Short mmCIF file of C-alpha atoms in Angstrom, two decimals:
data_model
loop_
_atom_site.label_atom_id
_atom_site.label_comp_id
_atom_site.label_asym_id
_atom_site.label_seq_id
_atom_site.Cartn_x
_atom_site.Cartn_y
_atom_site.Cartn_z
CA LEU D 2 9.85 3.61 14.07
CA ALA D 3 6.57 5.42 15.76
CA ALA D 4 5.74 6.76 19.02
CA SER D 5 2.51 7.79 21.59
CA GLU D 6 2.98 9.76 24.04
CA ASP D 7 4.53 7.38 26.56
CA VAL D 8 5.33 4.33 24.14
CA LEU D 9 8.15 3.68 21.45
CA TYR D 10 6.95 1.19 19.13
CA MET D 11 9.58 -0.89 17.07
CA ALA D 12 9.29 -3.28 14.39
CA VAL D 13 11.69 -6.33 14.90
CA GLY D 14 11.76 -9.35 12.71
CA GLU D 15 7.73 -10.80 13.16
CA SER D 16 6.79 -8.95 15.49
CA CYS D 17 6.36 -4.67 16.70
CA LYS D 18 7.55 -4.29 20.05
CA GLY D 19 6.19 -1.25 22.59
CA LEU D 20 9.06 -0.08 24.52
CA ASP D 21 8.21 2.84 27.24
CA ALA D 22 9.67 5.62 26.60
CA ALA D 23 11.03 6.87 29.94
CA THR D 24 12.62 3.60 30.71
CA GLY D 25 13.03 1.51 27.19
CA LYS D 26 11.69 -1.78 29.10
CA VAL D 27 9.56 -3.93 26.27
CA ILE D 28 5.77 -3.49 27.65
CA SER D 29 4.13 -4.82 24.84
CA GLU D 30 4.65 -7.02 21.96
CA PHE D 31 2.55 -7.54 18.26
CA LYS D 32 2.48 -10.63 15.66
CA VAL D 33 2.28 -9.41 12.41
CA PRO D 34 -0.82 -11.93 11.17
CA VAL D 35 -0.04 -15.47 9.60
CA SER D 36 -0.42 -14.88 5.92
CA GLU D 37 -2.48 -17.49 3.76
CA ASP D 38 0.56 -19.12 1.72
CA GLY D 39 2.05 -19.74 5.29
CA LEU D 40 5.42 -17.98 4.19
CA THR D 41 6.94 -15.95 7.06
CA ARG D 42 6.62 -12.38 6.81
CA ALA D 43 8.01 -9.53 8.81
CA TRP D 44 6.55 -6.36 9.93
CA ALA D 45 7.52 -3.75 8.00
CA TYR D 46 5.22 -0.51 8.00
CA VAL D 47 4.97 1.13 11.56
CA ALA D 48 2.45 3.78 12.16
CA TYR D 49 0.84 5.12 15.62
CA ASP D 50 -2.31 7.34 15.68
CA ASN D 51 -5.25 8.06 18.34
CA GLY D 52 -4.77 5.00 20.47
CA GLN D 53 -4.12 2.46 17.09
CA LEU D 54 -1.04 1.13 15.75
CA PHE D 55 -0.97 0.08 12.09
CA GLY D 56 1.55 -2.45 10.24
CA THR D 57 2.70 -4.49 6.90
CA SER D 58 2.86 -7.99 6.70
CA THR D 59 6.13 -8.06 4.44
CA ILE D 60 8.37 -10.80 2.79
CA ARG D 61 11.97 -9.08 3.13
CA GLN D 62 14.21 -8.36 0.08
CA GLU D 63 16.59 -11.36 1.48
CA LEU D 64 13.92 -14.14 2.06
CA GLU D 65 12.34 -12.89 -1.39
CA GLU D 66 15.74 -13.52 -3.41
CA LYS D 67 16.09 -17.22 -0.86
CA LEU D 68 12.83 -18.07 -2.53
CA ARG D 69 13.64 -17.78 -6.00
CA ARG D 70 16.97 -19.29 -5.98
CA ARG D 71 14.81 -22.19 -4.83
CA GLY D 72 12.08 -21.65 -7.76
CA LEU D 73 9.63 -20.16 -5.84
CA THR D 74 8.08 -16.86 -5.99
CA VAL D 75 5.10 -14.96 -3.93
CA LYS D 76 2.36 -12.73 -5.46
CA SER D 77 3.56 -9.75 -3.20
CA GLN D 78 6.15 -8.39 -0.72
CA THR D 79 3.56 -6.94 0.87
CA ASP D 80 0.18 -8.78 1.06
CA ALA D 81 -1.46 -7.46 3.97
CA ILE D 82 -2.22 -4.18 6.38
CA PHE D 83 -4.09 -4.26 9.45
CA GLY D 84 -4.65 -2.57 12.58
CA VAL D 85 -4.00 -3.16 16.66
CA ASP D 86 -5.80 -1.07 19.57
CA THR D 87 -3.05 -0.51 21.66
CA LYS D 88 -5.33 -0.10 24.49
CA THR D 89 -6.32 -3.57 24.67
CA GLY D 90 -3.78 -5.02 22.37
CA GLN D 91 -6.01 -6.72 20.17
CA PHE D 92 -6.12 -6.57 16.14
CA LEU D 93 -9.02 -4.82 14.97
CA TRP D 94 -8.88 -6.24 11.62
CA THR D 95 -6.44 -7.11 8.85
CA TYR D 96 -6.87 -5.90 5.32
CA ARG D 97 -5.57 -8.70 2.27
CA GLY D 98 -4.43 -6.73 -1.05
CA THR D 99 -2.80 -8.26 -3.62
CA ASN D 100 0.54 -5.98 -3.56
CA ILE D 101 0.61 -2.59 -1.24
CA LEU D 102 3.04 0.25 -1.33
CA HIS D 103 4.45 0.89 1.93
CA THR D 104 5.29 4.61 0.71
CA THR D 105 1.89 5.02 -0.49
CA ILE D 106 -0.19 4.66 2.94
CA ALA D 107 -1.66 7.56 4.31
CA ILE D 108 -3.73 7.62 7.57
CA GLY D 109 -6.89 10.09 7.94
CA PRO D 110 -8.98 10.53 11.11
CA GLU D 111 -11.79 7.82 9.52
CA ALA D 112 -9.69 5.89 7.06
CA VAL D 113 -6.59 4.19 5.72
CA TYR D 114 -5.54 5.34 2.17
CA PHE D 115 -3.07 3.12 0.13
CA ILE D 116 -2.05 2.23 -3.46
CA ASP D 117 -2.50 -1.27 -4.43
CA SER D 118 -0.09 -2.70 -7.16
CA SER D 119 -2.60 -5.03 -9.29
CA LEU D 120 -5.99 -4.09 -10.62
CA THR D 121 -8.01 -6.05 -13.36
CA PRO D 122 -7.68 -5.56 -17.10
CA GLU D 123 -10.96 -4.57 -16.98
CA GLN D 124 -10.23 -1.78 -14.55
CA ARG D 125 -7.45 -0.51 -16.62
CA GLN D 126 -9.61 0.06 -19.43
CA ASP D 127 -12.27 1.79 -17.75
CA LEU D 128 -9.72 4.46 -16.10
CA TYR D 129 -8.96 4.46 -19.86
CA ARG D 130 -11.96 5.17 -21.27
CA ARG D 131 -12.75 7.23 -18.85
CA ASP D 132 -9.73 9.49 -19.08
CA LYS D 133 -10.09 9.25 -23.18
CA PRO D 134 -14.04 9.18 -23.75
CA GLU D 135 -13.17 10.09 -27.39
CA PHE D 136 -11.78 6.69 -27.83
CA LYS D 137 -14.86 4.62 -27.44
CA ASN D 138 -16.19 4.84 -30.81
CA LEU D 139 -12.72 4.18 -32.47
CA THR D 140 -12.51 1.06 -34.73
CA GLY D 141 -9.49 -0.81 -36.61
CA ASP D 142 -5.94 0.65 -36.48
CA GLU D 143 -7.14 3.80 -34.45
CA ALA D 144 -8.29 1.22 -32.02
CA LEU D 145 -5.06 -0.84 -31.85
CA LYS D 146 -3.25 2.11 -31.60
CA ALA D 147 -5.11 3.32 -28.89
CA GLU D 148 -5.22 0.14 -26.99
CA GLU D 149 -1.38 0.08 -27.29
CA GLU D 150 -0.77 3.70 -25.69
CA MET D 151 -3.00 2.23 -22.65
CA LYS D 152 -0.93 -0.84 -22.11
CA LYS D 153 2.22 2.11 -21.64
CA LEU D 154 0.44 3.46 -18.61
CA ASP D 155 1.11 2.65 -15.34
CA VAL D 156 -1.94 2.26 -13.91
CA ARG D 157 -2.85 1.11 -9.89
CA LEU D 158 -5.85 0.92 -7.42
CA ALA D 159 -6.47 3.70 -5.15
CA VAL D 160 -8.24 1.84 -1.98
CA ALA D 161 -9.39 3.30 1.41
CA ILE D 162 -10.42 1.29 4.25
CA ASP D 163 -12.04 2.26 7.36
CA ARG D 164 -9.89 2.10 9.86
CA THR D 165 -11.59 1.10 12.98
CA THR D 166 -13.37 -2.34 10.78
CA GLY D 167 -10.56 -2.52 8.25
CA LYS D 168 -14.24 -2.66 5.63
CA LYS D 169 -13.51 -1.39 2.20
CA LEU D 170 -15.05 1.95 1.74
CA TRP D 171 -14.06 2.39 -2.22
CA GLU D 172 -11.69 1.67 -4.67
CA LYS D 173 -10.34 3.55 -7.55
CA ALA D 174 -8.06 2.73 -10.89
CA VAL D 175 -5.76 5.80 -11.01
CA ASN D 176 -2.92 6.71 -13.69
CA VAL D 177 0.26 7.42 -11.92
CA THR D 178 2.22 7.58 -15.13
CA ASP D 179 4.27 10.53 -14.19
CA THR D 180 4.59 10.00 -10.49
CA THR D 181 6.90 6.64 -10.68
CA ASP D 182 10.74 7.01 -11.27
CA VAL D 183 10.70 11.10 -12.65
CA SER D 184 14.18 11.65 -12.32
CA ALA D 185 17.96 9.53 -12.01
CA GLY D 186 17.62 9.69 -8.31
CA GLY D 187 14.56 7.62 -8.99
CA GLY D 188 11.13 8.53 -7.78
CA ASN D 189 8.70 6.47 -5.46
CA LEU D 190 4.78 7.02 -5.36
CA THR D 191 3.82 8.83 -2.85
CA VAL D 192 0.13 9.26 -1.26
CA MET D 193 -0.55 12.10 1.53
CA TYR D 194 -3.58 13.00 3.56
CA ALA D 195 -5.38 16.15 4.45
CA ASP D 196 -8.27 18.24 4.77
CA GLY D 197 -10.11 15.27 3.14
CA TYR D 198 -8.05 15.23 0.31
CA LEU D 199 -5.15 12.50 -1.44
CA LEU D 200 -2.45 13.75 -3.00
CA LEU D 201 -0.59 11.15 -5.21
CA CYS D 202 3.13 12.22 -6.12
CA GLY D 203 6.76 11.25 -6.74
CA ALA D 204 9.08 11.47 -4.15
CA ASN D 205 12.49 11.55 -5.28
CA ALA D 206 15.82 10.58 -3.59
CA ASN D 207 16.86 14.13 -3.27
CA GLY D 208 13.27 14.92 -1.15
CA HIS D 209 11.46 16.79 -3.99
CA TYR D 210 7.88 15.92 -4.70
CA TRP D 211 6.48 16.03 -8.32
#
């Protein structure tokens, strides 16, 4: 659910319906963009800000389980994030990602930020070398030990896209090892935006941040 001053937006199956806040009457409806693999996806994430509606194209867990029972797999549950102009009803853009995490979507005045779970081996190595510059000159057993340590890191891709055009502004590999599964309650990676800064943290089931 998300709301403007006079409309309540609600994700229902493959669409997001706009309900008049005074009467509850459906006054608009937007369909989730068609995915490249042709599989039906639902509208999952919903947010509204300054005349724009934001959503994601997501395979529900039930559908994913049915596909796996049939021997089929999907690359990710969430393959796209998109923006809609609520005044015109037109989709402004659709950004195709690899595996976008709902809990990491944060909207700023000029950009939309999120974490994509996948990155290339080269990006992973670049991050490790940037954080651990002393490992650049390692050889032999020391290099192998450093490589094994690198494989244990939870490294993902932080992305910023222009909220008006959907154009990628930047991407950056980030080490989020200490922000996932932080307690018995689980703990999901979460991103928050304020005053030009992104905060990456773990959100525990009890509401505490790590």
